[in-house]
Coordinates of C-alpha atoms in Angstrom, one line a residue:
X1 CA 97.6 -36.1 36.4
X2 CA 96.6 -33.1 38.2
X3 CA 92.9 -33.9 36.9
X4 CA 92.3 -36.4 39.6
X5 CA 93.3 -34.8 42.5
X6 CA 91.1 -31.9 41.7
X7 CA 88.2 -34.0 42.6
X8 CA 89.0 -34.5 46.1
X9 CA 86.8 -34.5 49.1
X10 CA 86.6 -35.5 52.7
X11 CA 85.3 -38.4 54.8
X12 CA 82.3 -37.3 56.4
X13 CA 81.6 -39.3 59.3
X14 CA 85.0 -40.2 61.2
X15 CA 87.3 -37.9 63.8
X16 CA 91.1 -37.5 63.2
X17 CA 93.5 -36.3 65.2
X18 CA 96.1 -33.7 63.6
X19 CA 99.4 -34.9 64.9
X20 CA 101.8 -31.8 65.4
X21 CA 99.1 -29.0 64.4
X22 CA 96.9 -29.7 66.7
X23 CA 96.8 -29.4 70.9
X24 CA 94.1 -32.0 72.2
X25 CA 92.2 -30.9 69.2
X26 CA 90.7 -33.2 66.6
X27 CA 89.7 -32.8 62.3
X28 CA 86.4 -34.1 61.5
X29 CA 85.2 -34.7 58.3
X30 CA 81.7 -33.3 58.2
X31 CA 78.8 -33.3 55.8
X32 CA 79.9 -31.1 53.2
X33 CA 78.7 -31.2 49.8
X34 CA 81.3 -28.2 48.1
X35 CA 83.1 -30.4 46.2
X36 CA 86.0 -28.2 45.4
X37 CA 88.1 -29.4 42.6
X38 CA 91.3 -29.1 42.3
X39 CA 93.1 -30.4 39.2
X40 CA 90.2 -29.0 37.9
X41 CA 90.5 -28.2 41.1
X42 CA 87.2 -26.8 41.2
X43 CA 87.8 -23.7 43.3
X44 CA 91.4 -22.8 43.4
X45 CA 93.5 -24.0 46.0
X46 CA 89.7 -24.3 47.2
X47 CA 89.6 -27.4 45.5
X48 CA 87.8 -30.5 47.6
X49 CA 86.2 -28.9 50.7
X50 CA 86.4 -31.2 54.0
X51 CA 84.4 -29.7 56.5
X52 CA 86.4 -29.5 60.0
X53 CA 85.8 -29.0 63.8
X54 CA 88.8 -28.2 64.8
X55 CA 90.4 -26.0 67.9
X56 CA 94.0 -25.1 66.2
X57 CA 97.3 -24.1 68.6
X58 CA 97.8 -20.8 68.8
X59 CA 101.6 -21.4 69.0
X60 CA 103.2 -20.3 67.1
X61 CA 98.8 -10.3 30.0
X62 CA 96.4 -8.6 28.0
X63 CA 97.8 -9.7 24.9
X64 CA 98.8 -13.2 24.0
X65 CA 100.3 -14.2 20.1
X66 CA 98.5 -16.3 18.1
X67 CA 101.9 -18.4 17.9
X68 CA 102.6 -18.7 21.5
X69 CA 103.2 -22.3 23.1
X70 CA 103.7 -23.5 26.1
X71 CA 107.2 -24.8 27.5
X72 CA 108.5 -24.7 30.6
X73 CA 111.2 -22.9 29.6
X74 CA 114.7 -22.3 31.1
X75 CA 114.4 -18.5 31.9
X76 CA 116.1 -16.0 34.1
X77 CA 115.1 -12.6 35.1
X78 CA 117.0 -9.6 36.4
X79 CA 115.8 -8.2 40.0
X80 CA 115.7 -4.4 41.2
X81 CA 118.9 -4.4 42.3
X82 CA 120.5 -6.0 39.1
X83 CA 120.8 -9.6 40.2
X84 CA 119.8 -12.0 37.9
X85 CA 117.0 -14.3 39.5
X86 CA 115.5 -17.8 38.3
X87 CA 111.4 -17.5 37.2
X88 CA 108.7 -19.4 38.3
X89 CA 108.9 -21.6 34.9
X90 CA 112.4 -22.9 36.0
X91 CA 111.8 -23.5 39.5
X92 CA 109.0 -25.9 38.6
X93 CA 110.8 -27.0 35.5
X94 CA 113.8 -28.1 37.8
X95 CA 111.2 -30.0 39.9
X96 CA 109.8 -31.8 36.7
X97 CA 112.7 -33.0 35.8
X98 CA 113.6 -34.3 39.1
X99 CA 110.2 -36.0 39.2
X100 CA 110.9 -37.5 35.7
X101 CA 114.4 -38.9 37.0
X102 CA 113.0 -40.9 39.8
X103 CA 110.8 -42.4 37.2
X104 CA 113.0 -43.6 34.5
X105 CA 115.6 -44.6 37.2
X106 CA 112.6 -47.0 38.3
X107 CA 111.9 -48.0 34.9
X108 CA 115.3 -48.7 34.0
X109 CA 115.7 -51.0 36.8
X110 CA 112.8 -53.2 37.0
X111 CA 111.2 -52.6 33.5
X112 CA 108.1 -51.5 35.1
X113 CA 106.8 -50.4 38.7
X114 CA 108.1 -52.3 41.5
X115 CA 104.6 -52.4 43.8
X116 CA 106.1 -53.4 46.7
X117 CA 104.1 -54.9 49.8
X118 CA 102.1 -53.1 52.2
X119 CA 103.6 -51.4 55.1
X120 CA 102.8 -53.8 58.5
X121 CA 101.7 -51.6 61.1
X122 CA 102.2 -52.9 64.5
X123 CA 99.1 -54.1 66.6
X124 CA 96.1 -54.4 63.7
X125 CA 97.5 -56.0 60.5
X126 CA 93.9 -55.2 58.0
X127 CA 94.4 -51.4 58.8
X128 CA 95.6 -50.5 55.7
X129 CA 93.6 -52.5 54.1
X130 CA 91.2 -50.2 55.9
X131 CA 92.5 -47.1 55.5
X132 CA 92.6 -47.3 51.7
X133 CA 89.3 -48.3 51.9
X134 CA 88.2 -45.3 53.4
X135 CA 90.2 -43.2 50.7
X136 CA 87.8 -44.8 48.4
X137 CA 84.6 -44.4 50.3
X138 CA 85.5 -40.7 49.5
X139 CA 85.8 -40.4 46.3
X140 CA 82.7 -42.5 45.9
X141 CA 80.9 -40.5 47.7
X142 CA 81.7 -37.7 46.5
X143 CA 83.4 -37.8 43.1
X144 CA 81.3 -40.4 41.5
X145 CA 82.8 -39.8 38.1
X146 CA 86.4 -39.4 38.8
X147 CA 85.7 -42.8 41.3
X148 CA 84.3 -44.8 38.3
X149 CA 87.4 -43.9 36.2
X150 CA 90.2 -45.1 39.1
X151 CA 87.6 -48.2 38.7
X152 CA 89.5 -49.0 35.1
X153 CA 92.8 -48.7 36.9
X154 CA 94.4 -51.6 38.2
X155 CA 94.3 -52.4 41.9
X156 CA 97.2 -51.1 43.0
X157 CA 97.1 -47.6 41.0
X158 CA 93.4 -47.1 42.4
X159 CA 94.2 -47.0 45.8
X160 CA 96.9 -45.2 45.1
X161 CA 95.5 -42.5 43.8
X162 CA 92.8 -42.1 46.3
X163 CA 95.0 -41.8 49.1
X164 CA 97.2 -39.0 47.0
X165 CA 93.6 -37.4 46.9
X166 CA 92.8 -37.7 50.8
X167 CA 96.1 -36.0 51.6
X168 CA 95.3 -33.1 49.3
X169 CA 92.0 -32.6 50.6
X170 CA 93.1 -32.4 54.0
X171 CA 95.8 -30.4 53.5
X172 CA 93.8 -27.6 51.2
X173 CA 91.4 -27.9 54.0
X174 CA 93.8 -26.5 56.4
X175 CA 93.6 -22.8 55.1
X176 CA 90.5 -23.2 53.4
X177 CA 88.0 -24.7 55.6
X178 CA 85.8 -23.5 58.3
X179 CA 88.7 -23.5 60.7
X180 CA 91.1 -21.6 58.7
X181 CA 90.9 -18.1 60.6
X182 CA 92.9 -20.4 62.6
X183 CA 95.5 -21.6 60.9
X184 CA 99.1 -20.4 61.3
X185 CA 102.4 -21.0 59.5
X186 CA 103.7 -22.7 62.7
X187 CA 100.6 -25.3 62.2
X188 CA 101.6 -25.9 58.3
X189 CA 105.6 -26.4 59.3
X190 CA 104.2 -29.4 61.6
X191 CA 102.1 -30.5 58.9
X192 CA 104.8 -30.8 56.9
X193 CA 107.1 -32.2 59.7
X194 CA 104.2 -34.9 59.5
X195 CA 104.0 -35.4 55.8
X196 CA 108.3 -36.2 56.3
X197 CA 107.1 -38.8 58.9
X198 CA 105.3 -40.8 56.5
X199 CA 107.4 -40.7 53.7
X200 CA 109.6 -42.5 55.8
X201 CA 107.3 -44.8 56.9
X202 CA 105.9 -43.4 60.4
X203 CA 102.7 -42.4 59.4
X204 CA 100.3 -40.8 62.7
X205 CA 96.9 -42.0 61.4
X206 CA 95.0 -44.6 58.9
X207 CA 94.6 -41.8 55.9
X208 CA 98.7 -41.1 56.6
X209 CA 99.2 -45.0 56.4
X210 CA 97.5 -45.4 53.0
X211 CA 99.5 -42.2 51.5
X212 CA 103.3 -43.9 53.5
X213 CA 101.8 -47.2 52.0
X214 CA 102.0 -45.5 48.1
X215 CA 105.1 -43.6 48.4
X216 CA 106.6 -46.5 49.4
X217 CA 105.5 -48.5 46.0
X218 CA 105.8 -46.1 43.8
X219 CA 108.7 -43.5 42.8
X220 CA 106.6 -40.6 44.1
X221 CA 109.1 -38.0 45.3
X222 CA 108.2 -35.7 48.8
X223 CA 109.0 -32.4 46.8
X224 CA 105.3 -32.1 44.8
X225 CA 103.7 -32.7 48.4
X226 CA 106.3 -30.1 50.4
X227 CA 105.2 -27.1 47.3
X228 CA 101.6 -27.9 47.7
X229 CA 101.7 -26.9 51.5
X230 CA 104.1 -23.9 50.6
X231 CA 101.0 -22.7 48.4
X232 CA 99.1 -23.1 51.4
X233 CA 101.3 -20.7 52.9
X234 CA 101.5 -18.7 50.3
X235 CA 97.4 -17.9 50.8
X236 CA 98.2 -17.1 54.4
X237 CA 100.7 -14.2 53.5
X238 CA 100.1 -13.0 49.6
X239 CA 96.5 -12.1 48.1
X240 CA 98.1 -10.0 45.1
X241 CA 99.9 -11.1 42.2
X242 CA 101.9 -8.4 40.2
X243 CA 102.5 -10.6 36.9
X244 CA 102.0 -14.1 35.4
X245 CA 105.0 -15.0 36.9
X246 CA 104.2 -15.0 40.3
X247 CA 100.7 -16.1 39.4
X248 CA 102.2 -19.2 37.3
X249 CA 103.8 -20.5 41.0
X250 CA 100.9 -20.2 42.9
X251 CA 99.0 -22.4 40.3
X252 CA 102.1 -24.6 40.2
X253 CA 101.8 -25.1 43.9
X254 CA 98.1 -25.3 44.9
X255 CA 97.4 -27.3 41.5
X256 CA 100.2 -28.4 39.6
X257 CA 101.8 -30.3 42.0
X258 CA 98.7 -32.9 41.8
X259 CA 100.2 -34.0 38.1
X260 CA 103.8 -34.1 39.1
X261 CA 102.3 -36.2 42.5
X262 CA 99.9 -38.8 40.1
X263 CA 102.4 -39.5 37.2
X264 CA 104.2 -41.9 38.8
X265 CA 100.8 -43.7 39.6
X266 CA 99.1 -43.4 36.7
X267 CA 102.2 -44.5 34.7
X268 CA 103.1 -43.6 31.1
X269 CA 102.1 -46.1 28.3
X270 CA 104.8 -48.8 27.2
X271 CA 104.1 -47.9 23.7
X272 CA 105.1 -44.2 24.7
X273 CA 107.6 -42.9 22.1
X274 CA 107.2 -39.4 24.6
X275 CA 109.7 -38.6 26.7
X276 CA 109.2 -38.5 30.3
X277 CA 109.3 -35.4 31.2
X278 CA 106.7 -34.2 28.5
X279 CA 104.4 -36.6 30.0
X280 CA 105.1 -34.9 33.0
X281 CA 105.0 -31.6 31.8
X282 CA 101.6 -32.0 30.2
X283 CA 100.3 -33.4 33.6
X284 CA 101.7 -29.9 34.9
X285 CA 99.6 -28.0 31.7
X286 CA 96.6 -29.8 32.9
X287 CA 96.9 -28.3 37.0
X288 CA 97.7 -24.7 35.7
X289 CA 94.8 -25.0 33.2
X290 CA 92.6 -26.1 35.9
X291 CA 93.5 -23.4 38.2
X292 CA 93.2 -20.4 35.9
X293 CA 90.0 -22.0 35.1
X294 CA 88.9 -22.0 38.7
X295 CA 90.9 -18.3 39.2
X296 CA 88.6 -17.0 36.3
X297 CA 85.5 -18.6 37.0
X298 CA 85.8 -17.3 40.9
X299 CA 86.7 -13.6 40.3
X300 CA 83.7 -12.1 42.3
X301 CA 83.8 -14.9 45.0
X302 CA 87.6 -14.4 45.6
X303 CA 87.0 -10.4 45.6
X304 CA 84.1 -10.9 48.0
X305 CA 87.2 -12.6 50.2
X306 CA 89.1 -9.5 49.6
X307 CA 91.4 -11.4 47.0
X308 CA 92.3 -11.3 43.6
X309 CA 94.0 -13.9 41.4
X310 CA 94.9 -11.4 38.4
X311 CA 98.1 -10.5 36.9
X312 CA 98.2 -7.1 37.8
X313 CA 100.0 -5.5 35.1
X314 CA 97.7 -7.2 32.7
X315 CA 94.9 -5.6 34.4
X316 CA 96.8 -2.2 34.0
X317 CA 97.2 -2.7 30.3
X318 CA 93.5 -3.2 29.9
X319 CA 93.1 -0.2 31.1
X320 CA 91.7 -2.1 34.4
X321 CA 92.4 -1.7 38.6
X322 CA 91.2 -3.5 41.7
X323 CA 88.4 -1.5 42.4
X324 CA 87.2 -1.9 39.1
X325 CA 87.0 -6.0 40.0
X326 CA 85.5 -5.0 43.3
X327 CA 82.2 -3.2 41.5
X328 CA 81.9 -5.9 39.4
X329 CA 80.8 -4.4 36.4
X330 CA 81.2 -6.3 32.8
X331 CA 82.6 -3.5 30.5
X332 CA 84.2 -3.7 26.8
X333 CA 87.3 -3.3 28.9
X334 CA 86.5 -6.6 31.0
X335 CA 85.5 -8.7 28.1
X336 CA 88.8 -7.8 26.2
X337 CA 90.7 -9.1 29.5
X338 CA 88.7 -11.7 30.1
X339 CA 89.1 -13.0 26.5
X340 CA 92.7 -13.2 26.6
X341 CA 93.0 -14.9 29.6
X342 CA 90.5 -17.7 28.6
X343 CA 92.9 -18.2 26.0
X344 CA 96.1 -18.6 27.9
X345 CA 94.2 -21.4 30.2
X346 CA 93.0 -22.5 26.6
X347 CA 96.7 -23.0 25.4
X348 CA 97.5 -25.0 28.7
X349 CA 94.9 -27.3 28.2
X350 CA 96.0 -27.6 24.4
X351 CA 99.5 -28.5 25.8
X352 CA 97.7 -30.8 28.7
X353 CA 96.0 -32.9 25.8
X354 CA 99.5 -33.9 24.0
X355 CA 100.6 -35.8 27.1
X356 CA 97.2 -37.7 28.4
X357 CA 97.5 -40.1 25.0
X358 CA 100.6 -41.1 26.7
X359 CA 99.5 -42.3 30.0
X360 CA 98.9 -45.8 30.5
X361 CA 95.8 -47.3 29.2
X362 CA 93.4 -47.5 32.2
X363 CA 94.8 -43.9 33.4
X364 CA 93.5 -42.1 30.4
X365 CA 89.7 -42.0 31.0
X366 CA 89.6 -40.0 34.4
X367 CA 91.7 -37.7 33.3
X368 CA 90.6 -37.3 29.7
X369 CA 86.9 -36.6 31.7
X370 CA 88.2 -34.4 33.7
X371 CA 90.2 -31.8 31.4
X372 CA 86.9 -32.0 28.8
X373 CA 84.9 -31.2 31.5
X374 CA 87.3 -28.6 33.0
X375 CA 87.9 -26.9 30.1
X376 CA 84.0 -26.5 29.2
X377 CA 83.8 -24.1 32.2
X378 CA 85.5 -21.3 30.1
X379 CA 82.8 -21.9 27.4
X380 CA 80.3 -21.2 30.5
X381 CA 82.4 -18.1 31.3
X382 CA 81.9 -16.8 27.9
X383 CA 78.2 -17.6 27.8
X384 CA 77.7 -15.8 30.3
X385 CA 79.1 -12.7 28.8
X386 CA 82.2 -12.8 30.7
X387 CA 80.0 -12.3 34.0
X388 CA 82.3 -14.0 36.4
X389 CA 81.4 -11.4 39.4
X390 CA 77.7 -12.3 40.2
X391 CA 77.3 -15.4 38.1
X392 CA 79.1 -19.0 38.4
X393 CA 79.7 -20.6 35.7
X394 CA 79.3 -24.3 35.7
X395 CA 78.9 -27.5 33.4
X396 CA 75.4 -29.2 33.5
X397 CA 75.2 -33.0 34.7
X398 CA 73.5 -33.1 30.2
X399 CA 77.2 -31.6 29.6
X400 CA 78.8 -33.9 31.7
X401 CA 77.1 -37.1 30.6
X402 CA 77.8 -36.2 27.0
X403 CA 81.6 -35.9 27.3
X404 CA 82.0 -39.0 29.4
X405 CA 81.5 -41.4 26.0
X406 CA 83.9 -38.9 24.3
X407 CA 86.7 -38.7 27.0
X408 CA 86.1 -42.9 26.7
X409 CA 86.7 -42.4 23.0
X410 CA 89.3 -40.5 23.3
X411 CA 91.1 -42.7 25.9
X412 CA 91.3 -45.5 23.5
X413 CA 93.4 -43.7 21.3
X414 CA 97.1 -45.3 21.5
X415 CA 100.1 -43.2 21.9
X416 CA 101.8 -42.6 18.5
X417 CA 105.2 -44.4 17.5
X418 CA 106.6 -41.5 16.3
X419 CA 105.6 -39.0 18.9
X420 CA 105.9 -35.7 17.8
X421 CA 105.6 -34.5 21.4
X422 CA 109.3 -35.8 22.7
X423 CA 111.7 -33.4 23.9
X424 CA 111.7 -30.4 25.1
X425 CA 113.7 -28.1 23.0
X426 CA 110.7 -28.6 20.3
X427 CA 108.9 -25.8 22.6
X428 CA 110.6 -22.5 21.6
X429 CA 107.9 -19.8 23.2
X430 CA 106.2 -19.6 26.2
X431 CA 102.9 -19.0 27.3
X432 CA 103.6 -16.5 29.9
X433 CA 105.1 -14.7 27.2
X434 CA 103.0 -11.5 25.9
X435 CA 103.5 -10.7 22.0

């Protein structure tokens, strides 16, 4: 689920070079300690941070119901000139269930995930071998927790997963790192030109191989990996966002995407009586409530940046405006705001929790750490008297080691055989929705 991927970082030693995006130029993973996540995400789309050298072409709502729930609900919404336009929630939802397809074709077919072998590449036959290797020597180094969790996982899965995690990093890194100034749309099409060479099995360099090598075992689809980079380009053109709606996409894409992208790796449970897309839903809960959490815990970083993550009509009701975030003052007014977005993020994690039970077995830990841990970060907010402009709020490593045993705990808990959490027309409201 999106909680792994959040915990992404970079190689720190070796030189890469960045087919398509770059001329003569080369990305090298540096000695950079900002660990970013991302499903927690823990900055945003600033998730993991890789620290680059690289010369780039220059070619080229204030009130939420007590009853509210979240669904990803089939919704339409009228434009400005009267046409009727799909929301966020169904573009994503139509993406989920797409996801979800793949899956249960798979599962239908061979009865369980068909790991197929390792894609030969011509002149050194241990290179992938290698290159997932490396994947892991990343998140060893620097997600220790997350890393000991893909330990449970079997072989296959781990590697997996840390090469999902690689990608992200370096792809968040693009328009996030040192070099980002840099970056132009023209750079992220040929990203993405390169990410369609490795799904079909031409990958440019050892970290590609490793991610070609998994989408070619598992039923991971391209789509999850094509909306993360359009929420890269999203941050190149759009620092405002005028409701939850437009809000909701951005989280879907920088962050919500890493659930939809791990699913198929982490795999559901046999003794799931859930269906597949609520597994895959929740995964998507769990990358939204990480990003809001990063959104709110950020606010006077991003506004330093000139940026701010807030619905903007929900600032209006409160009786709030930009330059109100810009002086950074905590007022009654701010609390009140701040209170009732805690407890939309609150509600996705609430939905997140139905779907980790259902994960297989050895997926459950990592991710169960990671949305405890995720979610204590509002509980810093609000210790902090809602001072998210001049003070970061962060989990201490006493925190941490506390919920480890209970995210253990909690991951030996089998799925029900009467899963309440099945279908999708249980879900009648919406959290996006404002009472």
């Amino acid at each position: 689920m999106s909680v792994a991927l959040l915990w992404v970082v970079s190689p720190n030693t070796e030189v890469f070079n960045f087919f398509g995006i770059l001329d003569s130029s080369r990305f090298a993973l540096g000695n950079r300690s900002s660990i970013r996540a991302k499903m927690g995400r823990n900055q945003k789309r600033k998730s993991c941070s890789l620290s680059t050298d690289v010369k780039y072409s220059s070619v080229g709502s204030s009130g939420l119901g007590s009853e509210t729930k979240f669904s990803v609900l089939s919704r339409v919404v009228a434009n400005p000139v009267g046409e009727i336009a799909v929301s966020s929630e169904q573009k994503v939802y139509d993406v989920v269930l797409k996801q979800a397809a793949l899956v249960k074709k798979q599962l239908k077919s061979n009865g369980d995930l068909d790991v197929k072998p390792d894609i030969v590449l011509p002149g050194n036959l241990s290179l992938m071998s290698d290159a997932y290797d490396r994947c892991g020597e990343v998140c060893a180094e620097y997600a220790k927790t997350f890393y000991l969790g893909t330990l449970l996982m079997t072989p296959e899965r781990r590697r997996a997963i840390w090469a999902i995690y690689v990608w992200c990093r370096r792809t968040d890194e693009l328009v996030d790192g040192p070099n980002a100034s840099h970056i132009t749309p023209t750079a992220l099409d040929r990203w993405e030109s390169r990410l369609e060479d490795l799904f079909q099995g031409r990958p440019f360099d050892m970290l590609d191989a490793a991610l070609s090598d998994t989408v070619n075992k598992f039923p991971v689809d391209i789509q999850p990996f094509k909306d993360m980079i359009e929420g890269m380009r999203m941050d190149l053109r759009k620092s405002i966002y005028q409701n939850f709606d437009e809000l909701y996409l951005y989280c879907y894409y920088v962050a919500g995407t890493v659930g939809l992208m791990s699913v198929p790796v982490m795999g559901i449970s046999p003794e799931s009586q859930a269906t597949t897309e609520s597994v895959y839903n929740a995964a998507l809960a769990l990358g939204i409530a990480n990003q809001l959490t990063n959104i709110l815990r950020d606010v006077g970083e991003d506004a330093r940046r000139g940026r701010i993550y807030l619905p903007q009509d929900e600032l209006a009701q409160a009786g709030l405006s930009d330059s109100d975030i810009y002086a950074g003052k905590v007022t009654d007014k701010w609390r009140s705001f701040m209170k009732n977005q805690i407890k939309r993020a609150r509600m996705f994690f609430d939905e997140a929790e139905k779907g980790v039970t259902e994960l297989s077995e050895a997926s459950r830990w990592p991710v169960w750490a990671s949305l405890l841990l995720y979610r204590q970060i509002l509980d810093e907010i609000e210790a902090n008297d809602y001072n998210n402009f001049t003070r970061r709020a962060y989990v201490s490593k006493a925190k941490k080691l506390l919920a480890l045993p209970i995210a253990y705990t909690k991951s030996l808990i089998r799925p029900s055989r009467t899963s309440s959490y099945s279908t999708r027309a249980q879900k009648t409201d919406s959290l996006t929705s404002k009472v």
